[in-house]
mmCIF file of C-alpha atoms and ligand atoms in Angstrom:
data_model
loop_
_atom_site.group_PDB
_atom_site.id
_atom_site.type_symbol
_atom_site.label_atom_id
_atom_site.label_comp_id
_atom_site.label_asym_id
_atom_site.label_seq_id
_atom_site.Cartn_x
_atom_site.Cartn_y
_atom_site.Cartn_z
ATOM 1 C CA UNK W 217 0.000 0.000 0.000
ATOM 2 C CA UNK W 218 1.348 3.424 -0.945
ATOM 3 C CA UNK W 219 2.264 5.573 2.032
ATOM 4 C CA UNK W 220 -0.316 8.270 1.242
ATOM 5 C CA UNK W 221 -3.836 7.933 -0.116
ATOM 6 C CA UNK W 222 -3.452 11.003 -2.336
ATOM 7 C CA UNK W 223 -0.523 13.213 -3.297
ATOM 8 C CA UNK W 224 -0.670 16.423 -5.290
ATOM 9 C CA UNK W 225 2.671 17.764 -6.504
ATOM 10 C CA UNK W 226 2.768 21.261 -7.940
ATOM 11 C CA UNK W 227 -0.767 20.891 -9.311
ATOM 12 C CA UNK W 228 -1.628 23.833 -11.551
ATOM 13 C CA UNK W 229 -4.868 24.221 -13.500
ATOM 14 C CA UNK W 230 -5.434 26.910 -16.111
ATOM 15 C CA UNK W 231 -8.782 27.347 -17.858
ATOM 16 C CA UNK W 232 -8.145 28.319 -21.428
ATOM 17 C CA UNK W 233 -10.647 29.976 -23.705
ATOM 18 C CA UNK W 234 -10.211 32.034 -26.866
ATOM 19 C CA UNK W 235 -10.244 35.287 -24.957
ATOM 20 C CA UNK W 236 -8.583 34.554 -21.619
ATOM 21 C CA UNK W 237 -6.603 32.289 -19.324
ATOM 22 C CA UNK W 238 -7.654 31.753 -15.717
ATOM 23 C CA UNK W 239 -5.055 30.205 -13.413
ATOM 24 C CA UNK W 240 -7.651 28.727 -11.040
ATOM 25 C CA UNK W 241 -5.279 26.403 -9.134
ATOM 26 C CA UNK W 242 -1.617 27.331 -8.736
ATOM 27 C CA UNK W 243 1.260 25.105 -7.590
ATOM 28 C CA UNK W 244 -0.679 23.137 -5.013
ATOM 29 C CA UNK W 245 1.186 20.543 -2.956
ATOM 30 C CA UNK W 246 -0.991 18.424 -0.694
ATOM 31 C CA UNK W 247 -0.900 14.923 0.730
ATOM 32 C CA UNK W 248 -3.836 13.092 2.217
ATOM 33 C CA UNK W 249 -3.002 10.128 4.419
ATOM 34 C CA UNK W 250 -4.970 6.900 4.604
ATOM 35 C CA UNK W 251 -8.111 7.351 6.745
ATOM 36 C CA UNK W 252 -7.470 11.083 6.960
ATOM 37 C CA UNK W 253 -10.078 13.818 6.481
ATOM 38 C CA UNK W 254 -8.641 16.987 4.990
ATOM 39 C CA UNK W 255 -10.889 20.036 4.906
ATOM 40 C CA UNK W 256 -10.361 22.352 1.937
ATOM 41 C CA UNK W 257 -11.660 25.790 2.848
ATOM 42 C CA UNK W 258 -11.861 29.069 0.976
ATOM 43 C CA UNK W 259 -14.239 31.689 -0.351
ATOM 44 C CA UNK W 260 -16.220 31.120 -3.519
ATOM 45 C CA UNK W 261 -13.926 31.307 -6.549
ATOM 46 C CA UNK W 262 -10.750 30.279 -4.701
ATOM 47 C CA UNK W 263 -10.324 27.154 -6.856
ATOM 48 C CA UNK W 264 -11.667 24.381 -4.600
ATOM 49 C CA UNK W 265 -13.955 22.733 -7.143
ATOM 50 C CA UNK W 266 -11.365 23.160 -9.892
ATOM 51 C CA UNK W 267 -8.852 21.259 -7.762
ATOM 52 C CA UNK W 268 -11.416 18.483 -7.225
ATOM 53 C CA UNK W 269 -12.320 18.242 -10.916
ATOM 54 C CA UNK W 270 -8.637 18.165 -11.882
ATOM 55 C CA UNK W 271 -7.956 15.302 -9.464
ATOM 56 C CA UNK W 272 -10.925 13.399 -10.924
ATOM 57 C CA UNK W 273 -9.721 14.274 -14.452
ATOM 58 C CA UNK W 274 -13.107 15.707 -15.297
ATOM 59 C CA UNK W 275 -11.893 18.959 -16.882
ATOM 60 C CA UNK W 276 -12.024 19.364 -20.639
ATOM 61 C CA UNK W 277 -11.200 23.022 -21.262
ATOM 62 C CA UNK W 278 -8.218 23.307 -18.964
ATOM 63 C CA UNK W 279 -4.498 22.710 -18.937
ATOM 64 C CA UNK W 280 -3.479 20.591 -15.948
ATOM 65 C CA UNK W 281 0.186 20.262 -14.982
ATOM 66 C CA UNK W 282 1.998 18.710 -12.042
ATOM 67 C CA UNK W 283 1.377 15.289 -10.569
ATOM 68 C CA UNK W 284 -1.686 13.665 -9.047
ATOM 69 C CA UNK W 285 -1.041 10.331 -7.413
ATOM 70 C CA UNK W 286 -3.740 8.175 -5.847
ATOM 71 C CA UNK W 287 -2.512 5.143 -3.924
ATOM 72 C CA UNK W 288 0.814 5.488 -5.760
ATOM 73 C CA UNK W 289 -0.809 5.555 -9.224
ATOM 74 C CA UNK W 290 -0.067 8.616 -11.390
ATOM 75 C CA UNK W 291 -3.506 9.497 -12.687
ATOM 76 C CA UNK W 292 -2.750 12.363 -15.061
ATOM 77 C CA UNK W 293 -1.110 9.838 -17.406
ATOM 78 C CA UNK W 294 -3.897 7.198 -17.422
ATOM 79 C CA UNK W 295 -5.439 6.366 -20.811
ATOM 80 C CA UNK W 296 -9.258 6.525 -21.089
ATOM 81 C CA UNK W 297 -9.840 2.827 -20.405
ATOM 82 C CA UNK W 298 -7.533 2.797 -17.358
ATOM 83 C CA UNK W 299 -9.225 5.986 -16.184
ATOM 84 C CA UNK W 300 -12.659 4.364 -16.434
ATOM 85 C CA UNK W 301 -11.505 1.468 -14.242
ATOM 86 C CA UNK W 302 -9.829 3.813 -11.844
ATOM 87 C CA UNK W 303 -12.445 6.523 -11.382
ATOM 88 C CA UNK W 304 -15.149 5.613 -8.878
ATOM 89 C CA UNK W 305 -13.404 2.339 -7.953
ATOM 90 C CA UNK W 306 -10.390 4.098 -6.406
ATOM 91 C CA UNK W 307 -11.376 7.753 -6.119
ATOM 92 C CA UNK W 308 -14.829 9.264 -6.334
ATOM 93 C CA UNK W 309 -16.579 12.555 -5.856
ATOM 94 C CA UNK W 310 -19.855 13.726 -4.339
ATOM 95 C CA UNK W 311 -20.810 16.822 -6.306
ATOM 96 C CA UNK W 312 -21.809 20.218 -4.995
ATOM 97 C CA UNK W 313 -25.418 20.152 -6.160
ATOM 98 C CA UNK W 314 -27.278 16.901 -5.555
ATOM 99 C CA UNK W 315 -30.070 18.098 -7.843
ATOM 100 C CA UNK W 316 -27.659 18.416 -10.772
ATOM 101 C CA UNK W 317 -25.729 15.266 -9.913
ATOM 102 C CA UNK W 318 -28.827 13.050 -10.044
ATOM 103 C CA UNK W 319 -30.854 12.179 -13.107
ATOM 104 C CA UNK W 320 -34.348 13.687 -12.560
ATOM 105 C CA UNK W 321 -36.210 11.077 -14.634
ATOM 106 C CA UNK W 322 -34.792 7.940 -13.027
ATOM 107 C CA UNK W 323 -35.622 6.440 -9.604
ATOM 108 C CA UNK W 324 -32.596 6.817 -7.367
ATOM 109 C CA UNK W 325 -32.063 3.066 -6.769
ATOM 110 C CA UNK W 326 -31.500 2.667 -10.511
ATOM 111 C CA UNK W 327 -28.886 5.399 -10.507
ATOM 112 C CA UNK W 328 -26.991 3.561 -7.779
ATOM 113 C CA UNK W 329 -27.412 0.256 -9.650
ATOM 114 C CA UNK W 330 -26.165 1.794 -12.921
ATOM 115 C CA UNK W 331 -23.048 3.154 -11.213
ATOM 116 C CA UNK W 332 -22.307 -0.256 -9.711
ATOM 117 C CA UNK W 333 -22.831 -2.069 -13.020
ATOM 118 C CA UNK W 334 -20.919 0.420 -15.147
ATOM 119 C CA UNK W 335 -17.823 0.278 -12.987
ATOM 120 C CA UNK W 336 -18.049 -3.393 -11.990
ATOM 121 C CA UNK W 337 -19.753 -5.171 -14.916
ATOM 122 C CA UNK W 338 -19.136 -8.623 -13.400
ATOM 123 C CA UNK W 339 -21.596 -7.975 -10.514
ATOM 124 C CA UNK W 340 -24.745 -10.127 -10.620
ATOM 125 C CA UNK W 341 -28.199 -8.574 -10.085
ATOM 126 C CA UNK W 342 -28.340 -10.178 -6.634
ATOM 127 C CA UNK W 343 -24.962 -8.665 -5.713
ATOM 128 C CA UNK W 344 -26.101 -5.252 -6.932
ATOM 129 C CA UNK W 345 -29.305 -5.496 -4.852
ATOM 130 C CA UNK W 346 -27.290 -6.571 -1.818
ATOM 131 C CA UNK W 347 -24.838 -3.689 -2.186
ATOM 132 C CA UNK W 348 -27.682 -1.166 -2.604
ATOM 133 C CA UNK W 349 -29.183 -2.420 0.635
ATOM 134 C CA UNK W 350 -25.833 -2.043 2.434
ATOM 135 C CA UNK W 351 -25.464 1.471 1.034
ATOM 136 C CA UNK W 352 -28.979 2.450 2.148
ATOM 137 C CA UNK W 353 -28.050 1.291 5.659
ATOM 138 C CA UNK W 354 -24.796 3.246 5.604
ATOM 139 C CA UNK W 355 -26.409 6.523 4.529
ATOM 140 C CA UNK W 356 -29.470 5.839 6.696
ATOM 141 C CA UNK W 357 -32.155 5.815 4.033
ATOM 142 C CA UNK W 358 -35.092 3.447 4.248
ATOM 143 C CA UNK W 359 -34.511 1.192 1.191
ATOM 144 C CA UNK W 360 -38.171 1.696 0.191
ATOM 145 C CA UNK W 361 -37.428 5.419 -0.340
ATOM 146 C CA UNK W 362 -34.950 4.499 -3.057
ATOM 147 C CA UNK W 363 -37.914 3.853 -5.379
ATOM 148 C CA UNK W 364 -38.424 7.642 -5.420
ATOM 149 C CA UNK W 365 -37.360 10.122 -8.064
ATOM 150 C CA UNK W 366 -34.922 12.830 -6.912
ATOM 151 C CA UNK W 367 -37.594 15.568 -6.703
ATOM 152 C CA UNK W 368 -39.645 13.414 -4.320
ATOM 153 C CA UNK W 369 -36.822 13.416 -1.767
ATOM 154 C CA UNK W 370 -35.746 16.180 0.612
ATOM 155 C CA UNK W 371 -32.447 17.983 0.021
ATOM 156 C CA UNK W 372 -30.798 16.023 2.830
ATOM 157 C CA UNK W 373 -32.004 12.688 1.414
ATOM 158 C CA UNK W 374 -30.782 13.590 -2.070
ATOM 159 C CA UNK W 375 -27.365 14.435 -0.667
ATOM 160 C CA UNK W 376 -27.327 11.040 1.103
ATOM 161 C CA UNK W 377 -28.043 9.357 -2.237
ATOM 162 C CA UNK W 378 -25.171 11.280 -3.840
ATOM 163 C CA UNK W 379 -22.879 10.104 -1.038
ATOM 164 C CA UNK W 380 -24.128 6.516 -1.439
ATOM 165 C CA UNK W 381 -23.189 6.670 -5.134
ATOM 166 C CA UNK W 382 -19.776 8.118 -4.292
ATOM 167 C CA UNK W 383 -18.929 5.325 -1.846
ATOM 168 C CA UNK W 384 -20.683 2.538 -3.798
ATOM 169 C CA UNK W 385 -17.498 0.929 -5.133
ATOM 170 C CA UNK W 386 -15.386 1.126 -1.951
ATOM 171 C CA UNK W 387 -13.053 3.919 -3.134
ATOM 172 C CA UNK W 388 -10.010 4.742 -1.034
ATOM 173 C CA UNK W 389 -10.490 8.505 -1.487
ATOM 174 C CA UNK W 390 -13.772 10.433 -1.673
ATOM 175 C CA UNK W 391 -13.919 14.128 -2.552
ATOM 176 C CA UNK W 392 -17.003 15.831 -1.149
ATOM 177 C CA UNK W 393 -17.629 19.236 -2.690
ATOM 178 C CA UNK W 394 -19.780 21.369 -0.373
ATOM 179 C CA UNK W 395 -22.070 18.403 0.386
ATOM 180 C CA UNK W 396 -24.002 20.220 3.098
ATOM 181 C CA UNK W 397 -24.044 23.793 1.810
ATOM 182 C CA UNK W 398 -27.637 23.873 0.569
ATOM 183 C CA UNK W 399 -29.046 22.248 3.723
ATOM 184 C CA UNK W 400 -30.439 23.785 6.883
ATOM 185 C CA UNK W 401 -28.365 23.542 10.054
ATOM 186 C CA UNK W 402 -30.131 20.555 11.622
ATOM 187 C CA UNK W 403 -29.963 18.465 8.446
ATOM 188 C CA UNK W 404 -26.369 19.602 7.944
ATOM 189 C CA UNK W 405 -25.398 18.372 11.391
ATOM 190 C CA UNK W 406 -27.030 14.988 10.942
ATOM 191 C CA UNK W 407 -25.349 14.508 7.563
ATOM 192 C CA UNK W 408 -21.933 15.436 8.972
ATOM 193 C CA UNK W 409 -22.401 12.967 11.765
ATOM 194 C CA UNK W 410 -23.386 10.325 9.195
ATOM 195 C CA UNK W 411 -20.317 11.058 7.057
ATOM 196 C CA UNK W 412 -18.053 10.703 10.113
ATOM 197 C CA UNK W 413 -19.690 7.388 11.058
ATOM 198 C CA UNK W 414 -19.372 5.964 7.524
ATOM 199 C CA UNK W 415 -15.755 7.080 7.338
ATOM 200 C CA UNK W 416 -14.925 5.432 10.676
ATOM 201 C CA UNK W 417 -16.602 2.245 9.553
ATOM 202 C CA UNK W 418 -15.127 2.018 6.055
ATOM 203 C CA UNK W 419 -11.849 3.900 6.508
ATOM 204 C CA UNK W 420 -11.591 5.856 3.252
ATOM 205 C CA UNK W 421 -9.874 9.225 3.100
ATOM 206 C CA UNK W 422 -11.896 12.374 2.457
ATOM 207 C CA UNK W 423 -11.226 15.770 0.974
ATOM 208 C CA UNK W 424 -14.110 17.773 2.389
ATOM 209 C CA UNK W 425 -14.624 21.041 0.533
ATOM 210 C CA UNK W 426 -16.470 23.905 2.201
ATOM 211 C CA UNK W 427 -16.459 27.680 2.518
ATOM 212 C CA UNK W 428 -17.404 27.227 6.197
ATOM 213 C CA UNK W 429 -14.311 26.960 8.390
ATOM 214 C CA UNK W 430 -16.205 26.263 11.619
ATOM 215 C CA UNK W 431 -18.013 23.310 10.050
ATOM 216 C CA UNK W 432 -14.776 21.836 8.731
ATOM 217 C CA UNK W 433 -12.939 22.119 12.058
ATOM 218 C CA UNK W 434 -15.515 19.737 13.538
ATOM 219 C CA UNK W 435 -14.961 17.050 10.958
ATOM 220 C CA UNK W 436 -11.437 17.266 9.559
ATOM 221 C CA UNK W 437 -8.056 16.102 10.854
ATOM 222 C CA UNK W 438 -6.233 18.790 8.915
ATOM 223 C CA UNK W 439 -7.382 21.927 7.153
ATOM 224 C CA UNK W 440 -6.032 23.434 3.953
ATOM 225 C CA UNK W 441 -6.961 27.082 3.487
ATOM 226 C CA UNK W 442 -7.165 28.163 -0.137
ATOM 227 C CA UNK W 443 -6.929 31.695 -1.466
ATOM 228 C CA UNK W 444 -6.680 32.754 -5.110
ATOM 229 C CA UNK W 445 -5.846 29.253 -6.313
ATOM 230 C CA UNK W 446 -3.166 28.538 -3.737
ATOM 231 C CA UNK W 447 -3.016 26.805 -0.393
ATOM 232 C CA UNK W 448 -2.022 29.596 1.997
ATOM 233 C CA UNK W 449 -2.159 27.572 5.208
ATOM 234 C CA UNK W 450 -2.154 23.920 6.246
ATOM 235 C CA UNK W 451 -3.058 23.419 9.872
ATOM 236 C CA UNK W 452 -4.207 20.610 12.177
ATOM 237 C CA UNK W 453 -7.934 21.031 12.857
ATOM 238 C CA UNK W 454 -7.363 20.536 16.579
ATOM 239 C CA UNK W 455 -5.342 23.755 16.898
ATOM 240 C CA UNK W 456 -7.080 25.785 14.191
ATOM 241 C CA UNK W 457 -9.534 27.470 16.511
ATOM 242 C CA UNK W 458 -7.275 27.776 19.571
ATOM 243 C CA UNK W 459 -6.863 31.473 20.356
ATOM 244 C CA UNK W 460 -3.083 31.333 20.962
ATOM 245 C CA UNK W 461 -2.245 29.743 17.593
ATOM 246 C CA UNK W 462 -0.707 32.050 14.987
ATOM 247 C CA UNK W 463 -2.371 31.917 11.588
ATOM 248 C CA UNK W 464 -2.158 33.405 8.121
ATOM 249 C CA UNK W 465 -3.951 36.783 8.096
ATOM 250 C CA UNK W 466 -6.622 35.330 5.784
ATOM 251 C CA UNK W 467 -7.236 32.426 8.189
ATOM 252 C CA UNK W 468 -7.424 34.975 11.018
ATOM 253 C CA UNK W 469 -10.144 36.756 9.059
ATOM 254 C CA UNK W 470 -12.068 33.516 8.555
ATOM 255 C CA UNK W 471 -11.733 32.670 12.253
ATOM 256 C CA UNK W 472 -12.931 36.124 13.300
ATOM 257 C CA UNK W 473 -16.045 35.537 11.204
ATOM 258 C CA UNK W 474 -17.037 32.488 13.284
ATOM 259 C CA UNK W 475 -19.611 33.524 15.895
ATOM 260 C CA UNK W 476 -18.710 32.241 19.365
ATOM 261 C CA UNK W 477 -21.548 30.852 21.435
ATOM 262 C CA UNK W 478 -20.070 32.311 24.610
ATOM 263 C CA UNK W 479 -20.315 35.860 23.278
ATOM 264 C CA UNK W 480 -23.291 37.738 24.621
ATOM 265 C CA UNK W 481 -23.710 39.732 21.487
ATOM 266 C CA UNK W 482 -22.596 37.977 18.369
ATOM 267 C CA UNK W 483 -20.796 40.282 15.987
ATOM 268 C CA UNK W 484 -20.019 38.580 12.733
ATOM 269 C CA UNK W 485 -17.130 40.284 11.039
ATOM 270 C CA UNK W 486 -16.535 39.298 7.438
ATOM 271 C CA UNK W 487 -13.283 40.019 5.664
ATOM 272 C CA UNK W 488 -13.569 43.419 3.967
ATOM 273 C CA UNK W 489 -12.970 43.542 0.216
ATOM 274 C CA UNK W 490 -13.250 40.857 -2.425
ATOM 275 C CA UNK W 491 -11.026 38.056 -3.715
ATOM 276 C CA UNK W 492 -8.962 39.030 -6.773
ATOM 277 C CA UNK W 493 -10.087 38.468 -10.353
ATOM 278 C CA UNK W 494 -8.387 35.160 -11.161
ATOM 279 C CA UNK W 495 -7.956 36.169 -14.800
ATOM 280 C CA UNK W 496 -5.892 39.217 -13.729
ATOM 281 C CA UNK W 497 -4.025 38.341 -10.558
ATOM 282 C CA UNK W 498 -2.061 41.218 -9.051
ATOM 283 C CA UNK W 499 1.666 40.739 -8.525
ATOM 284 C CA UNK W 500 2.838 39.956 -5.004
ATOM 285 C CA UNK W 501 0.656 38.403 -2.344
ATOM 286 C CA UNK W 502 -2.872 38.063 -3.742
ATOM 287 C CA UNK W 503 -4.315 38.762 -0.286
ATOM 288 C CA UNK W 504 -2.392 42.067 0.070
ATOM 289 C CA UNK W 505 -5.277 44.389 -0.970
ATOM 290 C CA UNK W 506 -7.352 43.005 1.925
ATOM 291 C CA UNK W 507 -4.598 42.315 4.429
ATOM 292 C CA UNK W 508 -4.482 44.459 7.588
ATOM 293 C CA UNK W 509 -0.854 43.415 8.150
ATOM 294 C CA UNK W 510 0.618 43.951 4.670
ATOM 295 C CA UNK W 511 4.153 45.247 4.326
ATOM 296 C CA UNK W 512 6.018 46.822 1.390
ATOM 297 C CA UNK W 513 7.429 43.543 0.114
ATOM 298 C CA UNK W 514 3.936 41.996 -0.006
ATOM 299 C CA UNK W 515 3.115 44.128 -3.076
ATOM 300 C CA UNK W 516 5.673 42.484 -5.347
ATOM 301 C CA UNK W 517 6.750 39.175 -3.830
ATOM 302 C CA UNK W 518 4.274 36.290 -3.552
ATOM 303 C CA UNK W 519 5.075 34.272 -0.407
ATOM 304 C CA UNK W 520 5.666 30.509 -0.711
ATOM 305 C CA UNK W 521 4.087 27.904 1.573
ATOM 306 C CA UNK W 522 6.685 27.145 4.259
ATOM 307 C CA UNK W 523 6.836 25.191 7.502
ATOM 308 C CA UNK W 524 5.590 27.316 10.415
ATOM 309 C CA UNK W 525 5.586 26.618 14.135
ATOM 310 C CA UNK W 526 2.379 24.675 13.525
ATOM 311 C CA UNK W 527 1.661 23.411 10.014
ATOM 312 C CA UNK W 528 2.598 25.443 6.931
ATOM 313 C CA UNK W 529 1.865 29.062 6.063
ATOM 314 C CA UNK W 530 2.421 31.227 2.972
ATOM 315 C CA UNK W 531 2.944 34.734 4.363
ATOM 316 C CA UNK W 532 5.945 37.039 4.705
ATOM 317 C CA UNK W 533 5.120 37.580 8.381
ATOM 318 C CA UNK W 534 6.255 33.989 8.953
ATOM 319 C CA UNK W 535 9.500 34.073 6.910
HETATM 320 N N1 ADP Z 36 -15.125 26.220 -16.750
HETATM 321 C C1 ADP Z 36 -14.479 27.319 -16.392
HETATM 322 N N2 ADP Z 36 -13.890 28.124 -17.315
HETATM 323 C C2 ADP Z 36 -13.222 29.235 -16.948
HETATM 324 N N3 ADP Z 36 -13.050 29.637 -15.666
HETATM 325 C C3 ADP Z 36 -13.613 28.884 -14.709
HETATM 326 C C4 ADP Z 36 -14.352 27.688 -15.000
HETATM 327 N N4 ADP Z 36 -14.792 27.159 -13.829
HETATM 328 C C5 ADP Z 36 -14.339 27.970 -12.855
HETATM 329 N N5 ADP Z 36 -13.630 29.011 -13.380
HETATM 330 C C6 ADP Z 36 -12.961 30.078 -12.624
HETATM 331 O O1 ADP Z 36 -11.961 29.479 -11.822
HETATM 332 C C7 ADP Z 36 -11.919 30.075 -10.541
HETATM 333 C C8 ADP Z 36 -12.108 29.030 -9.459
HETATM 334 O O2 ADP Z 36 -13.441 28.523 -9.528
HETATM 335 P P1 ADP Z 36 -13.926 27.294 -8.647
HETATM 336 O O3 ADP Z 36 -12.919 26.203 -8.749
HETATM 337 O O4 ADP Z 36 -15.308 26.968 -9.051
HETATM 338 O O5 ADP Z 36 -13.886 27.903 -7.170
HETATM 339 P P2 ADP Z 36 -14.637 27.440 -5.839
HETATM 340 O O6 ADP Z 36 -15.066 26.017 -6.008
HETATM 341 O O7 ADP Z 36 -13.608 27.631 -4.763
HETATM 342 O O8 ADP Z 36 -15.787 28.359 -5.656
HETATM 343 C C9 ADP Z 36 -12.968 31.180 -10.536
HETATM 344 O O9 ADP Z 36 -12.324 32.392 -10.858
HETATM 345 C C10 ADP Z 36 -13.898 30.759 -11.640
HETATM 346 O O10 ADP Z 36 -14.503 31.887 -12.233
HETATM 347 S S1 SF4 Z 37 2.283 38.151 2.712
HETATM 348 FE FE1 SF4 Z 37 1.827 40.220 3.400
HETATM 349 S S2 SF4 Z 37 -0.108 40.761 2.404
HETATM 350 FE FE2 SF4 Z 37 0.132 38.555 2.252
HETATM 351 S S3 SF4 Z 37 -0.957 37.753 3.984
HETATM 352 FE FE3 SF4 Z 37 1.172 37.976 4.626
HETATM 353 S S4 SF4 Z 37 1.311 40.013 5.522
HETATM 354 FE FE4 SF4 Z 37 -0.611 39.934 4.408
HETATM 355 MG MG1 MG Z 38 -16.980 25.150 -5.782
#
């Protein structure tokens, strides 16, 4: 068994169209260990989904460079047939919008069955039925509900179906892209708890993508903070919210935006300003225009991700 479940080396993704180039993911290095949950956190547009799609090799209009290795297998070099065997069996993804991920005119049990049969054609009908029953148990859906069409299910149920499809073939890595974002808080909590239980039981690794840092700290072992296509901080989840830990100024902004239950009056402070236009990145640190701690050198020198006291941080304050 390879030492890490997933390794990204210098992963760079550039969307290319006739009129412009967007460097949506830039020089990302990340390892995910076996059984580890890594939270990938950043504002909308920071490149989280692009990273996920690149790892799954689902991008068609983009240039992808660097190395993506899953269980020791270099997946950027796989031919289409090898990729078909590999995708879903070894690494899978639960997509951001369950409504778009599911076929509206097909009962959900058939969508699970089709995934199983497409990726493991040797399975008998009885084996497929058995596996669907196991999956329904894992994601806590009454098997009878699987006769429904997607629109007949609640948002939380649909997301459970999407997760069932993602884990159907026992992958070693599952990427979950904002799986709980569209759900209300109670449903969100129950789904998170379900994901944790399934992961403990089956042991796969997870990249859990979210724009919500407080949610991710509850679930993840480590957190990767993304800004303007780069990972700007890698930190253990256990210390992320401790007040005496030093963080990247962007992470500090995200932490300050988390309301604390102990506060009598909850003041939610967002980070002023907007993320940069990824088609026209400024020189220097991309966070500089919004950074309360910027220095002269931040305007023209982009900081690299380096080992910090805890984890890794890309900021000149930590050089
Ligand atoms: N198909 C595409 N073609 C061109 N640019 C894209 C495409 N998809 C996303 N982008 C751009 O890439 C950047 C990162 O987007 P995305 O990966 O969706 O971020 P996130 O998932 O963090 O919200 C954004 O600037 C977005 O506009
Ligand atoms: S490098 Fe400079 S501008 Fe960027 S986050 Fe650090 S202090 Fe702020
Ligand atoms: Mg996204």
